[in-house]
Short mmCIF file of C-alpha atoms and ligand atoms in Angstrom, two decimals:
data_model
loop_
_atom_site.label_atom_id
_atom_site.label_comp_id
_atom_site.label_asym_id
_atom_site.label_seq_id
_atom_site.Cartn_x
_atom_site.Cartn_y
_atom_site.Cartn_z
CA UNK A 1 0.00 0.00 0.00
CA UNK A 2 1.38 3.76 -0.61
CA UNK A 3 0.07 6.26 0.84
CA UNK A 4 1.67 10.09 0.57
CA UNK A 5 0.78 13.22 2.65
CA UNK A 6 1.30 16.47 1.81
CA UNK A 7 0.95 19.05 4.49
CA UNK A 8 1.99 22.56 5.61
CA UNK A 9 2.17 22.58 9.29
CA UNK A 10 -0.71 24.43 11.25
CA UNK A 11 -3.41 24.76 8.35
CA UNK A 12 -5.97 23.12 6.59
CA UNK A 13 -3.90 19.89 6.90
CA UNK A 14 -4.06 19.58 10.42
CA UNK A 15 -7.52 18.16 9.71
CA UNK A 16 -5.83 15.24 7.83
CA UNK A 17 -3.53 14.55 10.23
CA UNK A 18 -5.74 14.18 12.77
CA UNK A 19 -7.74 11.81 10.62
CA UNK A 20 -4.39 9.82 9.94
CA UNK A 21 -3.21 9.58 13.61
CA UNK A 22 -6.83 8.14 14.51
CA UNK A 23 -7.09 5.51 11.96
CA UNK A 24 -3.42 5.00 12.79
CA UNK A 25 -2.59 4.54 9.35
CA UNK A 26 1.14 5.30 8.20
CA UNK A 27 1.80 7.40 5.10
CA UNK A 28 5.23 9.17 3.69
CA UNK A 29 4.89 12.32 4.54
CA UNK A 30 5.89 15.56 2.52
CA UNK A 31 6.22 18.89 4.20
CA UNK A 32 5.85 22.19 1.88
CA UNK A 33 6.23 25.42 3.24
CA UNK A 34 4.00 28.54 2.15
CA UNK A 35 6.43 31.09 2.71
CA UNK A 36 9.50 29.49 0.61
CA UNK A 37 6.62 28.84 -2.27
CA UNK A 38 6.52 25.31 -1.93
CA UNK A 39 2.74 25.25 -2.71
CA UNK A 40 3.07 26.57 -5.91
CA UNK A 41 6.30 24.70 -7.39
CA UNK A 42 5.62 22.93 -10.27
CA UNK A 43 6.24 19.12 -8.93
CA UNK A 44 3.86 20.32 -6.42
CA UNK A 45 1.00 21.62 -9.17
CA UNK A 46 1.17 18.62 -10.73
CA UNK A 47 -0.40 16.45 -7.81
CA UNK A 48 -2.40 19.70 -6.89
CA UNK A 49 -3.68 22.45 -9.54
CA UNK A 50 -4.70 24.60 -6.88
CA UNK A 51 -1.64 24.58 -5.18
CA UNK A 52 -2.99 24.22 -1.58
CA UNK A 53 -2.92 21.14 0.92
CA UNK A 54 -3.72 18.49 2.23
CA UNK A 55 -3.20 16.12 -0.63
CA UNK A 56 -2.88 12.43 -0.32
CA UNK A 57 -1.50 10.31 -2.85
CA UNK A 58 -3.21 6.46 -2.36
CA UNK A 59 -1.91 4.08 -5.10
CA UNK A 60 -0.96 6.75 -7.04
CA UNK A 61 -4.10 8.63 -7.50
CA UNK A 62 -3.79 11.93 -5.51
CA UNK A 63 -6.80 12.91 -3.76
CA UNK A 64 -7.19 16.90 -2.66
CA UNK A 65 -9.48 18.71 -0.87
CA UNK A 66 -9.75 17.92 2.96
CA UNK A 67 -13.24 16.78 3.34
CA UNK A 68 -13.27 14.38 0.38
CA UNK A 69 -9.77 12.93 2.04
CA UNK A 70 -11.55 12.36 4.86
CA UNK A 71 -14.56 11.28 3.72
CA UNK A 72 -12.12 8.67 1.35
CA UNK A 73 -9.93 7.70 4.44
CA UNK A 74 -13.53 7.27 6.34
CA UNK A 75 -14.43 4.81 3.71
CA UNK A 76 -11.60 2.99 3.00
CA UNK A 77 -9.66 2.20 6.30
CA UNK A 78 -12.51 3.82 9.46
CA UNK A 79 -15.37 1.37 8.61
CA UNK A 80 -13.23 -1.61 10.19
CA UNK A 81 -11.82 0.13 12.86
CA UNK A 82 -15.30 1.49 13.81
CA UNK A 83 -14.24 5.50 13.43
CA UNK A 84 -16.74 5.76 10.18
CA UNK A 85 -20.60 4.70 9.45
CA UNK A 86 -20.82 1.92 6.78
CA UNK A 87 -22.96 2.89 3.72
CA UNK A 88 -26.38 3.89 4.53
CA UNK A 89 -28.16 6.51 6.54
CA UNK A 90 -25.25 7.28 9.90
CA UNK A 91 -22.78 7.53 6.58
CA UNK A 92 -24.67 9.92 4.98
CA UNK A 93 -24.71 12.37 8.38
CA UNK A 94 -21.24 11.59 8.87
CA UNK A 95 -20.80 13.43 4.95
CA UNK A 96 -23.41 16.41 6.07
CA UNK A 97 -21.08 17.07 9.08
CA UNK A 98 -17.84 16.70 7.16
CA UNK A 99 -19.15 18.64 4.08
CA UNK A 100 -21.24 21.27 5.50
CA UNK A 101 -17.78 22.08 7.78
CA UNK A 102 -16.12 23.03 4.74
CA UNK A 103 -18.76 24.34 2.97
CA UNK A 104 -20.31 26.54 4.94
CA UNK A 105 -18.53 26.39 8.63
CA UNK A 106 -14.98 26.69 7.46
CA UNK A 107 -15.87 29.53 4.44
CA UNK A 108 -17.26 32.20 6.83
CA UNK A 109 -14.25 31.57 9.13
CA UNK A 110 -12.33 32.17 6.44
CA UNK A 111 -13.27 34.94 5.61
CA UNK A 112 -12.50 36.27 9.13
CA UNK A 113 -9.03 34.70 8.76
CA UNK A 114 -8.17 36.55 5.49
CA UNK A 115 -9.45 39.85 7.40
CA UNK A 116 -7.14 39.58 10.47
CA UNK A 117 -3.80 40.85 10.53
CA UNK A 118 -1.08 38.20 9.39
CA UNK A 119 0.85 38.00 12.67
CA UNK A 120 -2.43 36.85 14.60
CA UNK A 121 -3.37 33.24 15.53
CA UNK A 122 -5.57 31.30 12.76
CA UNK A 123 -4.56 34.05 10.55
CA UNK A 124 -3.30 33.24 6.60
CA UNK A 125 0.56 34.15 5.98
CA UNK A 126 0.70 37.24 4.02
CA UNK A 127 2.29 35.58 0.78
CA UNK A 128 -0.48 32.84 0.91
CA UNK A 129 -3.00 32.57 -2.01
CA UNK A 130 -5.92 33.67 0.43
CA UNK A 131 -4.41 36.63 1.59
CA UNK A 132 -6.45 39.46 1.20
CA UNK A 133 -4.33 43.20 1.43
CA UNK A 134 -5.32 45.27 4.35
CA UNK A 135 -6.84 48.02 1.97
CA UNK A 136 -9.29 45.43 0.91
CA UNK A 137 -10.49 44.40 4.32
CA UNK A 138 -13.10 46.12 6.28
CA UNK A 139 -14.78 46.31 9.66
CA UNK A 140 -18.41 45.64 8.17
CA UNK A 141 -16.53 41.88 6.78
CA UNK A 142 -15.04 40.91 10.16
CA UNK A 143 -18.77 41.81 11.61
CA UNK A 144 -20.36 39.67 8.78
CA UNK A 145 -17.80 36.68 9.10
CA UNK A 146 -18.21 36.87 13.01
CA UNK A 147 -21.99 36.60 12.51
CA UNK A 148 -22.36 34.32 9.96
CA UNK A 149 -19.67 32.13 12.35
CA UNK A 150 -22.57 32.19 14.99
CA UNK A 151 -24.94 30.96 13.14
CA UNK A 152 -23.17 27.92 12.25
CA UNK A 153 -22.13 27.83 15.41
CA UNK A 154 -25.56 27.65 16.71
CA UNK A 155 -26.23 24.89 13.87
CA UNK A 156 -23.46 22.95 15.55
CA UNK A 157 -24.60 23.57 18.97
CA UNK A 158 -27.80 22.08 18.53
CA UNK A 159 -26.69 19.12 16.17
CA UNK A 160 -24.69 18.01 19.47
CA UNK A 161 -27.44 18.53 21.60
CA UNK A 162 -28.31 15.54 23.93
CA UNK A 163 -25.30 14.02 22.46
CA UNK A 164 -21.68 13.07 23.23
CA UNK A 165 -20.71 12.92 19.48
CA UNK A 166 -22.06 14.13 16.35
CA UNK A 167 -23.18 10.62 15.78
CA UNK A 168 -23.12 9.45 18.95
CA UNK A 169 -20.60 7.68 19.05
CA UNK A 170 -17.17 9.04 18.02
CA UNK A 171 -16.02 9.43 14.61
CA UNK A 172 -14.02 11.04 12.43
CA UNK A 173 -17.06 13.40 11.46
CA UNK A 174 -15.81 14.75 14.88
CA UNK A 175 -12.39 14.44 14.61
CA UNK A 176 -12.63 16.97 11.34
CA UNK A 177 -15.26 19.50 12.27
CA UNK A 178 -13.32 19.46 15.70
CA UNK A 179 -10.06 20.85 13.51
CA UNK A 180 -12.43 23.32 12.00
CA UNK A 181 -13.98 24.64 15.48
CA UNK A 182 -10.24 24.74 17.10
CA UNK A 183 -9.25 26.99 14.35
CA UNK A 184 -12.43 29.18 14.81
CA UNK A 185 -11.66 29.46 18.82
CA UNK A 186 -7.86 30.42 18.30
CA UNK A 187 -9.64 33.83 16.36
CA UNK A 188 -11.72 36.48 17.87
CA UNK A 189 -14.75 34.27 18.09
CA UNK A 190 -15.97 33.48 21.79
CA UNK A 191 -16.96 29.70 22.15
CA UNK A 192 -18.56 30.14 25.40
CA UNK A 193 -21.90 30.87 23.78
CA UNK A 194 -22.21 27.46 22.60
CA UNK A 195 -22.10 25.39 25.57
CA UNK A 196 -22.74 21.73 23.61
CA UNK A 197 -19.62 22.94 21.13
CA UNK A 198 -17.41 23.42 24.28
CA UNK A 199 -18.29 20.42 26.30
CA UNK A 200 -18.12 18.40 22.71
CA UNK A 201 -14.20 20.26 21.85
CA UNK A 202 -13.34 19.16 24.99
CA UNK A 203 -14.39 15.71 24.41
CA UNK A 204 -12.78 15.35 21.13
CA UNK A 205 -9.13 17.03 22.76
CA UNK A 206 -9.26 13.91 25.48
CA UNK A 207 -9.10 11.73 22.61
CA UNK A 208 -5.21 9.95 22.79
CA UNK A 209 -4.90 10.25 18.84
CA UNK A 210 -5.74 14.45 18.98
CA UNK A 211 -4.24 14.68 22.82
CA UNK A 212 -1.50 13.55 21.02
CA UNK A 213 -0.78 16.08 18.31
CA UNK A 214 -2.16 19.02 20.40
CA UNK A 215 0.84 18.34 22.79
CA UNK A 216 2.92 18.96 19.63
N1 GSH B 1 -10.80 23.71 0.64
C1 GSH B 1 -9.43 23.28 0.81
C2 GSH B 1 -8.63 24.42 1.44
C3 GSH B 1 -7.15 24.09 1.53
C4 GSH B 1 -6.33 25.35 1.80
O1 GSH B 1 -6.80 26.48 1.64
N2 GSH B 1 -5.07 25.13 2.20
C5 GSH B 1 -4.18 26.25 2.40
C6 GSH B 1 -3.52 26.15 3.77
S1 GSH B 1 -4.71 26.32 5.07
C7 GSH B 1 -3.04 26.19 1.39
O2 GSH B 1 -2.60 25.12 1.05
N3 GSH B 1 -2.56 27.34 0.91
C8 GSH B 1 -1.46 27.34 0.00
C9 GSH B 1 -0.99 28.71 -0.31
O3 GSH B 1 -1.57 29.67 0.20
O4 GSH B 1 -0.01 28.82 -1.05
C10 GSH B 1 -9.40 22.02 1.69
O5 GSH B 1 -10.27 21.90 2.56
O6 GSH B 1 -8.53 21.18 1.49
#
């Protein structure tokens, strides 16, 4: 089996390395870095067009975008080791979760990202393809982001409601929308609000696998 990873530290790939130290699956492992242009070299291009990560590379086919990986890594190695639904109805709200998180959860923090000043936490570096020049950013789109962040937030909240996990029982629905949510909290955004998505972060940063990485 050959599995590659491509990941810049602290970003979007965190989510996939998460996902990899649960299903405790081993990959070679390729680190790019933003700042020296790594992301947009052409080797790079090649087994990503738009020049961003994560990207794995399983049996030669490289898969990008982090909610398809790990919706694929779900499918392929978490149905076994009981960290993702077999097909049928639990799989399809594991995707919702997973999809909606980029869709919709992780865009509007994005946009807050892009609007904070480079040197602050969860912020993009200032030579990375999302970063937006402080003439362009405004007060009114940090307002916007922060309140369309609530709203999902509130989505969240009461998806986890009555519940330990977003499906119950652990899975690596939770193990990606809780990369999402960490980088939201490391913003401006005050979690406190959202007492199920606090109790549920906390839950998901006792887990040995994300304990783990956290510590560094
Ligand atoms: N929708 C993509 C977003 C990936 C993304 O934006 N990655 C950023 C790092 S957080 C990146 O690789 N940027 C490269 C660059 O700015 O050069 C996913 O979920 O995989």
């Amino acid at each position: 089996m050959s599995l590659t990873f491509y990941y810049v530290p602290m970003s979007t790939s965190s989510i996939t390395e998460a996902i990899l130290a649960e299903l405790g699956t081993t990959c070679e492992r390729v680190k790019l870095d933003i700042s020296a242009g790594d992301t947009r070299k052409l080797d790079f291009l090649k087994v990503n067009p738009n020049g961003r990560v994560p990207v794995i590379v399983h049996e030669g086919i490289p898969i990008w975008e982090s909610s398809a990986i790990t919706m694929y890594l779900g499918e392929v190695f978490g149905v076994d080791a009981m960290l993702y639904p077999a097909p049928g109805p639990k799989r399809g709200e594991a995707m919702k979760w997973i999809a909606w998180g980029n869709v919709t959860l992780a865009e509007a923090a994005g946009r807050l990202s892009a609007s904070l000043p480079s040197n602050t936490e969860g912020a993009v570096e200032s030579n990375s393809l999302d970063w937006v020049p402080p003439d362009q950013r405004s007060e009114i789109a940090v307002e916007k982001a922060k309140a369309d962040l609530a709203v999902c937030l509130k989505i969240l909240d009461g998806g986890l409601e009555g519940k330990s996990f977003l499906l119950d029982d652990y899975s690596l629905a939770d193990t990606h929308l809780q990369g999402i949510v960490g980088w939201i909290g490391s913003m401006e955004v005050d979690l406190t609000a959202f007492p199920n998505v606090m109790e549920w972060l906390q839950r998901c940063g006792e887990r040995p696998a994300i304990a783990k990485l956290m510590a560094g």
